[in-house]
mmCIF file of C-alpha atoms in Angstrom:
data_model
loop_
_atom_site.group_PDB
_atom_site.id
_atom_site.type_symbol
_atom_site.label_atom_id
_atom_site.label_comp_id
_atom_site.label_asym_id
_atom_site.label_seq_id
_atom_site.Cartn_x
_atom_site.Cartn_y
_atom_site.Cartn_z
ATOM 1 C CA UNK A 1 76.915 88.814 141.868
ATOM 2 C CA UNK A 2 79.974 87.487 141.427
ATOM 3 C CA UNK A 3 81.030 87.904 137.685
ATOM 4 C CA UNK A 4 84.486 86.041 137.746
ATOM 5 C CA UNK A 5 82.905 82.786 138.014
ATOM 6 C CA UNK A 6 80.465 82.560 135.028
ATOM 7 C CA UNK A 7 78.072 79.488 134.689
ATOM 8 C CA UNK A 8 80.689 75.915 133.650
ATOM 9 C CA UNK A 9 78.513 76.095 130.230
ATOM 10 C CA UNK A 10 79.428 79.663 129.488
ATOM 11 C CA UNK A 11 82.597 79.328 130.978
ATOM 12 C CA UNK A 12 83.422 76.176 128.176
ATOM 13 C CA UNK A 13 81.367 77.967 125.419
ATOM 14 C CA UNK A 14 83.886 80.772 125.665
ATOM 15 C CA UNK A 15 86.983 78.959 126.295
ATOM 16 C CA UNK A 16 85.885 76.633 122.771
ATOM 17 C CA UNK A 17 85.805 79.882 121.064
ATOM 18 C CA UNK A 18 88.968 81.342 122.131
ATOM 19 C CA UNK A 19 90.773 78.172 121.366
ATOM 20 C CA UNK A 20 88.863 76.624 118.963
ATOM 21 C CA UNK A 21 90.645 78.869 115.864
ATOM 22 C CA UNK A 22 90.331 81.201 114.030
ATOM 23 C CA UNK A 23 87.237 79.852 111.644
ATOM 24 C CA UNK A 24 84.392 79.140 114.728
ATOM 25 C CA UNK A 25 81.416 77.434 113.134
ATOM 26 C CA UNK A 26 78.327 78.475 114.230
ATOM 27 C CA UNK A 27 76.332 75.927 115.480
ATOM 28 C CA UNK A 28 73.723 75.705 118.045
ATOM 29 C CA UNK A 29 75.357 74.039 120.506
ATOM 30 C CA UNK A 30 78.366 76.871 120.241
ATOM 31 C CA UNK A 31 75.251 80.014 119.762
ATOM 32 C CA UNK A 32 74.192 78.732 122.930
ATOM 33 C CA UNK A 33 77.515 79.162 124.463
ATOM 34 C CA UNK A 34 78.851 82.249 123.774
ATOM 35 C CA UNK A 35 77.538 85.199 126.250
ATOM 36 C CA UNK A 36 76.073 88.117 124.798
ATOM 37 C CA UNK A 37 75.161 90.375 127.800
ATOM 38 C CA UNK A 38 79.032 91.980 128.518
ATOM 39 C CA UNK A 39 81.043 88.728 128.611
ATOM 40 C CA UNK A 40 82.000 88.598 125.091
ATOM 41 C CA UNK A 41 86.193 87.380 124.733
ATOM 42 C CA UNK A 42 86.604 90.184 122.750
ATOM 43 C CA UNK A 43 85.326 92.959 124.947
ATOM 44 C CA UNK A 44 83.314 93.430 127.980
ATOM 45 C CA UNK A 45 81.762 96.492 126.717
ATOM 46 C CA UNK A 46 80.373 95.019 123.655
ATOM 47 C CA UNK A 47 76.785 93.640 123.781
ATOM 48 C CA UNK A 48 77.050 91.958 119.845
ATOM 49 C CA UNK A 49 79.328 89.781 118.735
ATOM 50 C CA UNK A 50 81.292 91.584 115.694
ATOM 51 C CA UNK A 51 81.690 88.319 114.101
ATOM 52 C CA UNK A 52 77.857 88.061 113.219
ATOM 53 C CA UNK A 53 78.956 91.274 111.152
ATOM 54 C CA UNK A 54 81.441 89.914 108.779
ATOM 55 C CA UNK A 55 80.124 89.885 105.513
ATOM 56 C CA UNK A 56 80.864 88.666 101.943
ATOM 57 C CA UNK A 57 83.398 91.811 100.863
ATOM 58 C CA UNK A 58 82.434 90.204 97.090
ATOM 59 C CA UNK A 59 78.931 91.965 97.171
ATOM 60 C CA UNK A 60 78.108 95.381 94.786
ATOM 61 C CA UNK A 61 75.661 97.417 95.833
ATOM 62 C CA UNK A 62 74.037 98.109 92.188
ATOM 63 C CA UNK A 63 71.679 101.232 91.117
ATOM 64 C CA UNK A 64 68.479 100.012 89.974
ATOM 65 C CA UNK A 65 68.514 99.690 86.419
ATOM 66 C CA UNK A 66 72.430 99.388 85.945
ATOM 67 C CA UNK A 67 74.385 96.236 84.820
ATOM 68 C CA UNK A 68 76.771 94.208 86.656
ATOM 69 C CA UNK A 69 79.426 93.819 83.699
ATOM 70 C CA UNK A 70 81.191 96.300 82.259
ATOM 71 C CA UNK A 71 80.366 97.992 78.567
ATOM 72 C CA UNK A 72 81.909 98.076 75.355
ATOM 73 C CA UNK A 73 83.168 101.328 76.128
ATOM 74 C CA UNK A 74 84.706 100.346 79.338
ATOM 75 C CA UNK A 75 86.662 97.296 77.581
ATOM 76 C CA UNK A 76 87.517 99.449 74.579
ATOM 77 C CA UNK A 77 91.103 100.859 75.930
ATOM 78 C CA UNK A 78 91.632 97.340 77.596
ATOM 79 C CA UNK A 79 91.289 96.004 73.953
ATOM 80 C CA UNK A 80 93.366 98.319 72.174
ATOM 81 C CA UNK A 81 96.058 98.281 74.711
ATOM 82 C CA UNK A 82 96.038 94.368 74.761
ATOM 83 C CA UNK A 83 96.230 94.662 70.955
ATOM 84 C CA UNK A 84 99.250 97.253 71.086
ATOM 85 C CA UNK A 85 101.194 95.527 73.464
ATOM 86 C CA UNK A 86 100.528 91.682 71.789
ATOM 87 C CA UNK A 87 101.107 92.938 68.822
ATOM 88 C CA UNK A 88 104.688 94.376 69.987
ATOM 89 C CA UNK A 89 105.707 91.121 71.580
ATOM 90 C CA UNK A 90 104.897 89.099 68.703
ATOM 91 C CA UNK A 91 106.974 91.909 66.123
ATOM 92 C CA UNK A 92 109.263 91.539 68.891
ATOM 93 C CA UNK A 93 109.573 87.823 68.161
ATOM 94 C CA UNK A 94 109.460 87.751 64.278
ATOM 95 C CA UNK A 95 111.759 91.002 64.404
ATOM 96 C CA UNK A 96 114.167 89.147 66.047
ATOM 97 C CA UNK A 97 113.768 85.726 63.653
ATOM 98 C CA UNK A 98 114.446 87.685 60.411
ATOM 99 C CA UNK A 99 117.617 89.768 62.130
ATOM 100 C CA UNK A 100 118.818 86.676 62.895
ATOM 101 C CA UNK A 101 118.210 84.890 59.408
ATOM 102 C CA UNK A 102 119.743 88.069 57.545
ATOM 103 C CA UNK A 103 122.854 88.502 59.092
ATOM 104 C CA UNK A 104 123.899 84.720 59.172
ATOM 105 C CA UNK A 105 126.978 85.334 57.554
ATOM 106 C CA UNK A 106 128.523 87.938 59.269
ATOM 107 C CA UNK A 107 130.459 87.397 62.700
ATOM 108 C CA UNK A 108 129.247 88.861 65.409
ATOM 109 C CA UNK A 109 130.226 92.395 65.793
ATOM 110 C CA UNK A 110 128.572 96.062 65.880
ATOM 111 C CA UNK A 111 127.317 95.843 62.805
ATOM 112 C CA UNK A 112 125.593 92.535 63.389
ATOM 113 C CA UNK A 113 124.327 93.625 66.499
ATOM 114 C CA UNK A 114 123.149 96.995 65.391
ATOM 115 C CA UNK A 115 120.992 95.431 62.746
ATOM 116 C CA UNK A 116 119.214 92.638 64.545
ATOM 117 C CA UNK A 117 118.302 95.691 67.068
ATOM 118 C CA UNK A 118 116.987 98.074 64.577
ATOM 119 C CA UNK A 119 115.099 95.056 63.242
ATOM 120 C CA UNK A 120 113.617 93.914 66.347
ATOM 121 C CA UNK A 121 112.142 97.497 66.992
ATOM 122 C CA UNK A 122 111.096 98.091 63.415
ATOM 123 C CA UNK A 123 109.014 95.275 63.761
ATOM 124 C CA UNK A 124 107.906 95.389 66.922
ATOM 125 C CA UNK A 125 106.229 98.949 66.512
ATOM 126 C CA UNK A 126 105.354 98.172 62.926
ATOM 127 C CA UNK A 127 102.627 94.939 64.729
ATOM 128 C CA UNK A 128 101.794 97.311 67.502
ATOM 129 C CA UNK A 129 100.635 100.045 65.818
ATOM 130 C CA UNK A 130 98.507 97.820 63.421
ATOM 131 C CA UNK A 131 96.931 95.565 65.508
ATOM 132 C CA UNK A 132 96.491 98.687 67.522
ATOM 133 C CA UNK A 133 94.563 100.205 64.692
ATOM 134 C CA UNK A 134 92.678 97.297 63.815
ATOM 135 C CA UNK A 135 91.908 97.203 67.689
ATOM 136 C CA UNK A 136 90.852 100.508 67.581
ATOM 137 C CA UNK A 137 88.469 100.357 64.476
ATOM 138 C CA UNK A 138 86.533 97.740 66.203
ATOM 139 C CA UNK A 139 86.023 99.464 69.522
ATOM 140 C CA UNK A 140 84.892 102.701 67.613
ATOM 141 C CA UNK A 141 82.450 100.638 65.311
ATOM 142 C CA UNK A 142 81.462 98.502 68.303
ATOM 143 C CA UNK A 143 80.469 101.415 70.422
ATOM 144 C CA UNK A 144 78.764 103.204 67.880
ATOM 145 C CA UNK A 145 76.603 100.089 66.728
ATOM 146 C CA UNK A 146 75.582 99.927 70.427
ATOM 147 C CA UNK A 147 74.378 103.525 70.673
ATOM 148 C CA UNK A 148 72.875 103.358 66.917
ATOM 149 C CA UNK A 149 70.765 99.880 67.657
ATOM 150 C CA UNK A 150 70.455 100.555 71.904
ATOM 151 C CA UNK A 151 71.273 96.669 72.642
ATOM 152 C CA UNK A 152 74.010 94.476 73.985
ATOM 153 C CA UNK A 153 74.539 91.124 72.082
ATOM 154 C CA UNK A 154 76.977 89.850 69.963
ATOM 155 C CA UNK A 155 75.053 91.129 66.313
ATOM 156 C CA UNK A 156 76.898 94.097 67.531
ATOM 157 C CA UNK A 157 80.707 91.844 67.674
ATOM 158 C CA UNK A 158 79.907 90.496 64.361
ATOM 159 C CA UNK A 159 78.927 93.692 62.583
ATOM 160 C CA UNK A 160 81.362 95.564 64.316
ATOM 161 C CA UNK A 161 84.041 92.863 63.284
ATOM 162 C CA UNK A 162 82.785 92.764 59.611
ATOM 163 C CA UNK A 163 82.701 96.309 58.820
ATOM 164 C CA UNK A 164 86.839 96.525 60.611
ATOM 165 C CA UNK A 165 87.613 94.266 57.936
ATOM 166 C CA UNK A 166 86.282 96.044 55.298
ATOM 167 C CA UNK A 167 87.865 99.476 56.312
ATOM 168 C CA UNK A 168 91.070 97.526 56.686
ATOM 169 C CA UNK A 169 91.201 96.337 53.737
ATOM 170 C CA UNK A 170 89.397 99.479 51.698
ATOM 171 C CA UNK A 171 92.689 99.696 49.846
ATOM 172 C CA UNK A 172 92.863 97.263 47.986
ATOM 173 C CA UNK A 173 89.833 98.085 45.428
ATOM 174 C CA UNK A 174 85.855 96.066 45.881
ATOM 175 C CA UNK A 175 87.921 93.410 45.754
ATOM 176 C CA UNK A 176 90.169 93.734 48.983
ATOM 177 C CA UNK A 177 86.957 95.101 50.758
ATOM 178 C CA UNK A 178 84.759 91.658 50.218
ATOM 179 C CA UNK A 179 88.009 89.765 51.500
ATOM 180 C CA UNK A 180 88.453 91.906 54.470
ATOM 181 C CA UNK A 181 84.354 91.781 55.508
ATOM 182 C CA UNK A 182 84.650 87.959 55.038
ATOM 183 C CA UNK A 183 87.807 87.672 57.295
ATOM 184 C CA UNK A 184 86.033 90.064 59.853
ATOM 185 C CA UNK A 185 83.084 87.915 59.840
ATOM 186 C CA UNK A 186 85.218 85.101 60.690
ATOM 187 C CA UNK A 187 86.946 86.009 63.109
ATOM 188 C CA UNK A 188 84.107 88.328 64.581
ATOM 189 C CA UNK A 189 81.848 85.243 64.060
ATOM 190 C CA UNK A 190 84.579 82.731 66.011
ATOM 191 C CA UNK A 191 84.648 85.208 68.750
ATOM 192 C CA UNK A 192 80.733 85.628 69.539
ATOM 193 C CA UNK A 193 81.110 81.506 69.044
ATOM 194 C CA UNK A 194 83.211 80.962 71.641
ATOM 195 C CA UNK A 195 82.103 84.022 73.891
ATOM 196 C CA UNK A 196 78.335 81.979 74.037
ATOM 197 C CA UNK A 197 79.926 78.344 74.263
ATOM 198 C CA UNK A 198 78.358 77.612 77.684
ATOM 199 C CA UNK A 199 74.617 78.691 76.242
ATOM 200 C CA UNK A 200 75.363 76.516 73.400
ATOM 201 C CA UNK A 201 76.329 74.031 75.434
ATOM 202 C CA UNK A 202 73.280 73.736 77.595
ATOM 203 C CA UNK A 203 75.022 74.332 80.763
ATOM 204 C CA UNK A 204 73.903 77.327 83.210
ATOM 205 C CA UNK A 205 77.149 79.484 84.120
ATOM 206 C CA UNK A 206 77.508 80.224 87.677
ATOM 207 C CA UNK A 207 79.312 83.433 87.144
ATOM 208 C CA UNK A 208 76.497 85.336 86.023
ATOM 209 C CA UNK B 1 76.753 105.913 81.165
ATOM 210 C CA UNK B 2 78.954 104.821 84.509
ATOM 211 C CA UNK B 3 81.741 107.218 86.118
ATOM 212 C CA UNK B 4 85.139 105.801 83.950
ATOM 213 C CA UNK B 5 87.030 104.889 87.318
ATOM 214 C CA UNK B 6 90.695 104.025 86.201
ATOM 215 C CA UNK B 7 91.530 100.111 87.070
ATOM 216 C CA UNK B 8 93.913 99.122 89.998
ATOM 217 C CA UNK B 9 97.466 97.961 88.856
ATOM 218 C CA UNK B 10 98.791 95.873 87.323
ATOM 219 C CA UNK B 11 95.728 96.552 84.653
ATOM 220 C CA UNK B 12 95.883 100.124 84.611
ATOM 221 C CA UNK B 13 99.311 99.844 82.474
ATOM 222 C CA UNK B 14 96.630 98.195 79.429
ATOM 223 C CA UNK B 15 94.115 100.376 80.406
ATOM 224 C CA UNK B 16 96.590 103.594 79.614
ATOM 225 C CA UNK B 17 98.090 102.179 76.599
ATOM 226 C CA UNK B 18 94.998 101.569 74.640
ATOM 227 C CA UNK B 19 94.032 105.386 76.035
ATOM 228 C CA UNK B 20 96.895 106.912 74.780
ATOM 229 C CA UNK B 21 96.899 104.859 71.599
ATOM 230 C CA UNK B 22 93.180 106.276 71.121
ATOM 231 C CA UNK B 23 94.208 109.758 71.458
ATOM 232 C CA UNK B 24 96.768 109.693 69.419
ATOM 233 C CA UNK B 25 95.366 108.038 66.273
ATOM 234 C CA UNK B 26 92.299 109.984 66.454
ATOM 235 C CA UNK B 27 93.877 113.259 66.913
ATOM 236 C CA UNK B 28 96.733 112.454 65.173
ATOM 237 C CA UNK B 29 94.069 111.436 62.365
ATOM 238 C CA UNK B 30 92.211 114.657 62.502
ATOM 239 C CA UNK B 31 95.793 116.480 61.886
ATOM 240 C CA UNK B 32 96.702 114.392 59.183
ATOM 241 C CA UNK B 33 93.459 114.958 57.298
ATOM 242 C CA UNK B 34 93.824 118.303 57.382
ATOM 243 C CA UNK B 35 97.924 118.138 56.617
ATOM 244 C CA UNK B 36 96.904 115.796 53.575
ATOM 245 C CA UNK B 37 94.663 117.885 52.456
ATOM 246 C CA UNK B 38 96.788 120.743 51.954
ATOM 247 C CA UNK B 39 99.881 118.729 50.970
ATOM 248 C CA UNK B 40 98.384 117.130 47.625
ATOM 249 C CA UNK B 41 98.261 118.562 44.259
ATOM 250 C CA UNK B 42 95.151 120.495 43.202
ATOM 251 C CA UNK B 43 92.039 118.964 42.480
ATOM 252 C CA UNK B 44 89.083 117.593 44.976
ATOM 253 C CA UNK B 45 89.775 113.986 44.192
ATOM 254 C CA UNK B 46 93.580 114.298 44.705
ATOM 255 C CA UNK B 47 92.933 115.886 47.698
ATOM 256 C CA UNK B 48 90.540 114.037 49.363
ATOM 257 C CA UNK B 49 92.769 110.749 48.622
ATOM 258 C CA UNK B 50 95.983 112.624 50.180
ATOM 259 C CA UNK B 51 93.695 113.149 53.259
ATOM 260 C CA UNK B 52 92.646 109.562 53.075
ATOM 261 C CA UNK B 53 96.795 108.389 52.653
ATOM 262 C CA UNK B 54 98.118 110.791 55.059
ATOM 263 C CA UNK B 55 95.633 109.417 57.658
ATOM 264 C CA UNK B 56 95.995 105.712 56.741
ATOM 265 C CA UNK B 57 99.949 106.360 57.276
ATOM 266 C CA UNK B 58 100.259 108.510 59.847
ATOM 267 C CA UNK B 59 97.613 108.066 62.175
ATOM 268 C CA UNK B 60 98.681 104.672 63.456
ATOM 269 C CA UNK B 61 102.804 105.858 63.688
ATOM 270 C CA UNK B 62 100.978 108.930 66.447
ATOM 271 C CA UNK B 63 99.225 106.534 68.251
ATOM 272 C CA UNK B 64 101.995 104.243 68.802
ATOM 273 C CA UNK B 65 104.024 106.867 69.885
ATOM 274 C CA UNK B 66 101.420 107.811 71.961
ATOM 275 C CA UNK B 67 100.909 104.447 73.508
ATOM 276 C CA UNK B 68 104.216 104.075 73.895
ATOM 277 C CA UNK B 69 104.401 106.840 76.322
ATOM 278 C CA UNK B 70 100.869 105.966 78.327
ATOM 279 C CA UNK B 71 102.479 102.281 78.921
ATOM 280 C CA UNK B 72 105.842 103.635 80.020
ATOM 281 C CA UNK B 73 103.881 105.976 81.891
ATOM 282 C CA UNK B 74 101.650 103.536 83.547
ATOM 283 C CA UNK B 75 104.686 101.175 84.473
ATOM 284 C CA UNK B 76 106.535 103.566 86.314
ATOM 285 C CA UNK B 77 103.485 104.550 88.302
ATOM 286 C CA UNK B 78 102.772 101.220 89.372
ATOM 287 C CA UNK B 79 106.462 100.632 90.078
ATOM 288 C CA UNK B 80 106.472 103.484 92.291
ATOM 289 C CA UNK B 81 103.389 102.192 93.916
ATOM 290 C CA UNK B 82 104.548 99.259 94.439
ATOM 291 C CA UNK B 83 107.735 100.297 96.051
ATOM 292 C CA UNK B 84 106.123 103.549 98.054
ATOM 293 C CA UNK B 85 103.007 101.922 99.228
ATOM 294 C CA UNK B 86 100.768 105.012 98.811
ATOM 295 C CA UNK B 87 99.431 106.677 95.438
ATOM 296 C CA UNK B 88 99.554 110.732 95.582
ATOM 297 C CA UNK B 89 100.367 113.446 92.887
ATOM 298 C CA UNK B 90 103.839 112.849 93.290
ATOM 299 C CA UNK B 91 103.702 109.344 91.746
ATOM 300 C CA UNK B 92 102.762 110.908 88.910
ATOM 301 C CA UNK B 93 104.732 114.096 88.504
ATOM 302 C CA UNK B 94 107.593 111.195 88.955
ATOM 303 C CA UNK B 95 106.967 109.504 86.617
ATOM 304 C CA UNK B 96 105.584 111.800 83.660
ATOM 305 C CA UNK B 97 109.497 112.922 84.232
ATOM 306 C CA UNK B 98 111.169 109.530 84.492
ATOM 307 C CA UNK B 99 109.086 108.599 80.879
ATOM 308 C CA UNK B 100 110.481 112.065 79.805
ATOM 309 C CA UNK B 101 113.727 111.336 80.472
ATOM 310 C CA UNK B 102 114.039 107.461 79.605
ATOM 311 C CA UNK B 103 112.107 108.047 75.567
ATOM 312 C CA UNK B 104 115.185 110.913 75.043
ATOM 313 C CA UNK B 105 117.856 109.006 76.074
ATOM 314 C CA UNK B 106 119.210 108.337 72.359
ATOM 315 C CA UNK B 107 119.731 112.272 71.915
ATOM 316 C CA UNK B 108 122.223 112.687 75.593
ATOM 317 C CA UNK B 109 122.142 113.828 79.018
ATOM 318 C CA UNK B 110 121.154 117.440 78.314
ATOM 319 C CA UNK B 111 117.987 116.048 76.318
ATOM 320 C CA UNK B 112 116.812 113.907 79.258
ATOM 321 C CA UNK B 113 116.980 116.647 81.916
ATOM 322 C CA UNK B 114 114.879 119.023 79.133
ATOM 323 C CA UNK B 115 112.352 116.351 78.440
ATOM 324 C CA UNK B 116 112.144 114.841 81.970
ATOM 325 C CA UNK B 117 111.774 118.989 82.855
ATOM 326 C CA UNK B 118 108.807 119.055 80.552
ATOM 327 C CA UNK B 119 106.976 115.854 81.884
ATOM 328 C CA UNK B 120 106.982 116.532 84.935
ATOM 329 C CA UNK B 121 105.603 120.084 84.794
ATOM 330 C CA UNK B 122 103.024 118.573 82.447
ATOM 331 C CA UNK B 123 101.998 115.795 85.202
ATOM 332 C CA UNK B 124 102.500 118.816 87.618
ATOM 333 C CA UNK B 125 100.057 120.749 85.882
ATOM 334 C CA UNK B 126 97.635 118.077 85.155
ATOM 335 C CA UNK B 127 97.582 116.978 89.205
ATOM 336 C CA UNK B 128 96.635 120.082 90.274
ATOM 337 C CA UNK B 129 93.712 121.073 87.558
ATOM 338 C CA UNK B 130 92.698 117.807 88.944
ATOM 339 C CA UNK B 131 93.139 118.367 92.719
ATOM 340 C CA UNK B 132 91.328 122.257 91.628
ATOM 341 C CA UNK B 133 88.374 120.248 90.308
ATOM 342 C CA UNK B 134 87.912 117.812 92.621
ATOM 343 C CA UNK B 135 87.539 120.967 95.341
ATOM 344 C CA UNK B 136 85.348 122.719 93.187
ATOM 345 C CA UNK B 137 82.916 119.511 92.663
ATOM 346 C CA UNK B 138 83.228 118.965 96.553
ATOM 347 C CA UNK B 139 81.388 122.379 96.524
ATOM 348 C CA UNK B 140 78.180 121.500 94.925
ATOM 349 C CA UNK B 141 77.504 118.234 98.119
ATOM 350 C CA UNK B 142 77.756 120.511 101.189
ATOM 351 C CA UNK B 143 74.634 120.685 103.034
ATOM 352 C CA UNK B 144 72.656 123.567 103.716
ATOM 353 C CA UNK B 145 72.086 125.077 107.393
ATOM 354 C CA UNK B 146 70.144 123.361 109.660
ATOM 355 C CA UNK B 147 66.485 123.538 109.584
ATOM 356 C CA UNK B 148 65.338 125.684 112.136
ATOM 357 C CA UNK B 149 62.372 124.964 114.872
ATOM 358 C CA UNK B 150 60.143 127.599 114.219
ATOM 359 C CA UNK B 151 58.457 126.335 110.483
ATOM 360 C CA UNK B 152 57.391 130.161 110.269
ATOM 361 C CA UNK B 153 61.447 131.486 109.369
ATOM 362 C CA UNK B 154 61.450 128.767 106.645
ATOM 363 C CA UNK B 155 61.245 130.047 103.028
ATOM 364 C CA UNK B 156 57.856 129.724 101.077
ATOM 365 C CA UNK B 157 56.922 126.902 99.548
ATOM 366 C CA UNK B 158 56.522 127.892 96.072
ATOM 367 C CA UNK B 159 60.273 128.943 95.701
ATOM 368 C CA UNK B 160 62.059 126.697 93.866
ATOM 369 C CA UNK B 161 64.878 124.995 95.333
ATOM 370 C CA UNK B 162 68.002 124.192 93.658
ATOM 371 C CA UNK B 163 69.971 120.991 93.386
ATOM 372 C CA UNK B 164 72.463 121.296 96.015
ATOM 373 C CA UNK B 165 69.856 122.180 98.468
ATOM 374 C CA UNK B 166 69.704 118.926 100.602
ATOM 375 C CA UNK B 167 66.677 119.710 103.404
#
């Protein structure tokens, strides 16, 4: 028959689409209007509409058994290289304060300059590399709590955050090790706090 | 455990920085035991506590050095990235020599053509174990030959097949 002059309710289904933009809703009233036997817009050789195949690109296909969120062991290096490179911009920062304070009294010259320099980068590598360590004593006594116990929750943070503590602070005698396990547990405690704030809260997280 | 993929940039710069830091204060740690071991004065307890000094000093001064050259690393990369548009060995051969060259610039000119020399034959050499692997592990998926039509040419049944035989 004569294929140039479809039926007027095709012909204004298809002419809605085109111009309609670029979001079409898909209503029955517009289902019923678009042609599916070789007189799609996009192309007569198609007998499905490739928009009924756009799908949500935010999907994972997951094995059975394995977890959406990432490990411990996954976040460690993203830990310890947040806690390197914080820790640089904040020696950075106080490098810079006490270069300044020191050389108040001299003009500004080479020597001035020199000194607030050398200060800034003692500083700044001096924080990086120990929050980096501190960083790095909690991921290895984080992972290794998971693999000893076989379970994810946050008695592994806290325990994991004590014993950092008491490592750092080993130094110092008994003494320095119950002050560093308390500070761990602290912090570590604070953390798991605030990491579980919607569950204490009552409210069900839509992210999960 | 999951495959370790590497994160997409601007990440992967953290990601390598707490990597390298890792490396280095671990291995740097396990050197430094040994180092303060033999560099205390006799007697077990005076050694073991130079072991335990050594690494409590040392260990974190290697891994910042180390991190400092993952993050440099990783920047440059993702600069290059950025401004190529396509990630390939040469991004990194690139830049192990640009980090090379930029962490010798105190000692002069000659220094940063020697250094940026030796980081980018060290990237060069680490892309193509890499690229060698990757062909080798592409090995172990190809399918066998087809199955023929006649069942009586196939192999008995109580042979044991191995793991790359997909049929």
């Amino acid at each position: 028959m004569d294929n140039s002059t479809p039926p007027p309710g095709g012909f204004k289904g298809g002419l809605g689409s085109i111009f309609g933009g670029g979001t079409p809703e898909y209503s029955n009233t517009e289902l019923s209007g678009v042609p599916l036997t070789g007189m799609s817009p996009l192309s007569p050789y198609l007998n499905v509409d490739p928009r009924y195949l756009i799908q949500d690109t935010d999907e994972f296909i997951l094995p059975t058994g394995a977890n959406k969120t990432r490990g411990r062991f996954e976040l460690a290096f993203f830990t310890i290289g947040g806690c390197c490179i914080t820790g640089a911009a904040f020696g950075t920062l106080n490098g810079l304060r006490m270069g300044l304070s020191e050389t108040r009294d001299m003009p500004w010259s080479k020597p001035r300059n020199v000194q607030i320099l050398n200060m800034v980068t003692r500083q700044g590598a001096s924080w990086a590399n120990t929050l980096g360590s501190v960083a790095l004593l909690y991921s290895v006594f984080g992972v290794a709590i998971e693999k000893a116990r076989g379970a994810e929750d946050d008695l592994n943070t806290v325990a994991a955050g004590t014993l950092t503590g008491m490592v750092f602070k080993s130094t110092g005698g008994l003494k320095g090790v119950a002050r560093g396990g308390l500070i761990g547990l602290a912090m570590s405690g604070l953390y798991a706090l605030y990491n579980n704030w919607d569950h204490l809260k009552g409210k069900s997280p839509s992210h999960y | 455990m999951e495959e370790y993929a590497r994160e997409p940039c601007p990440w992967r710069i953290v990601d390598d920085c707490g990597g390298a830091f890792t490396m280095g204060a671990i291995g740097g740690g396990v050197f430094q035991t040994v180092k303060g071991f033999r560099n205390a004065p006799v007697g077990v307890r005076h050694r073991l506590r130079g072991s335990a000094n050594a690494v409590r000093v040392r260990a974190p001064q290697i891994g910042g050095s180390f991190a400092v050259w993952g993050g440099l690393f990783s920047t440059i990369d993702c600069g290059l990235v950025r401004l190529r548009g396509k990630e390939d060995p040469w991004n990194s051969i690139t830049s192990g020599a640009m980090t090379g060259a930029i962490l010798a610039a105190r000692s002069g000119p000659l220094a940063m053509v020697g250094s940026a020399m030796m980081g980018g034959i060290l990237l060069a050499l680490i892309e193509g174990f890499g690229i060698l692997l990757t062909r080798y592990t592409a090995q172990q998926f190809q399918n066998s030959s087809p199955i023929v039509e006649d069942p009586k040419q196939l192999p008995p049944k109580e042979e044991a097949r191995g793991y790359g035989q997909y049929q």
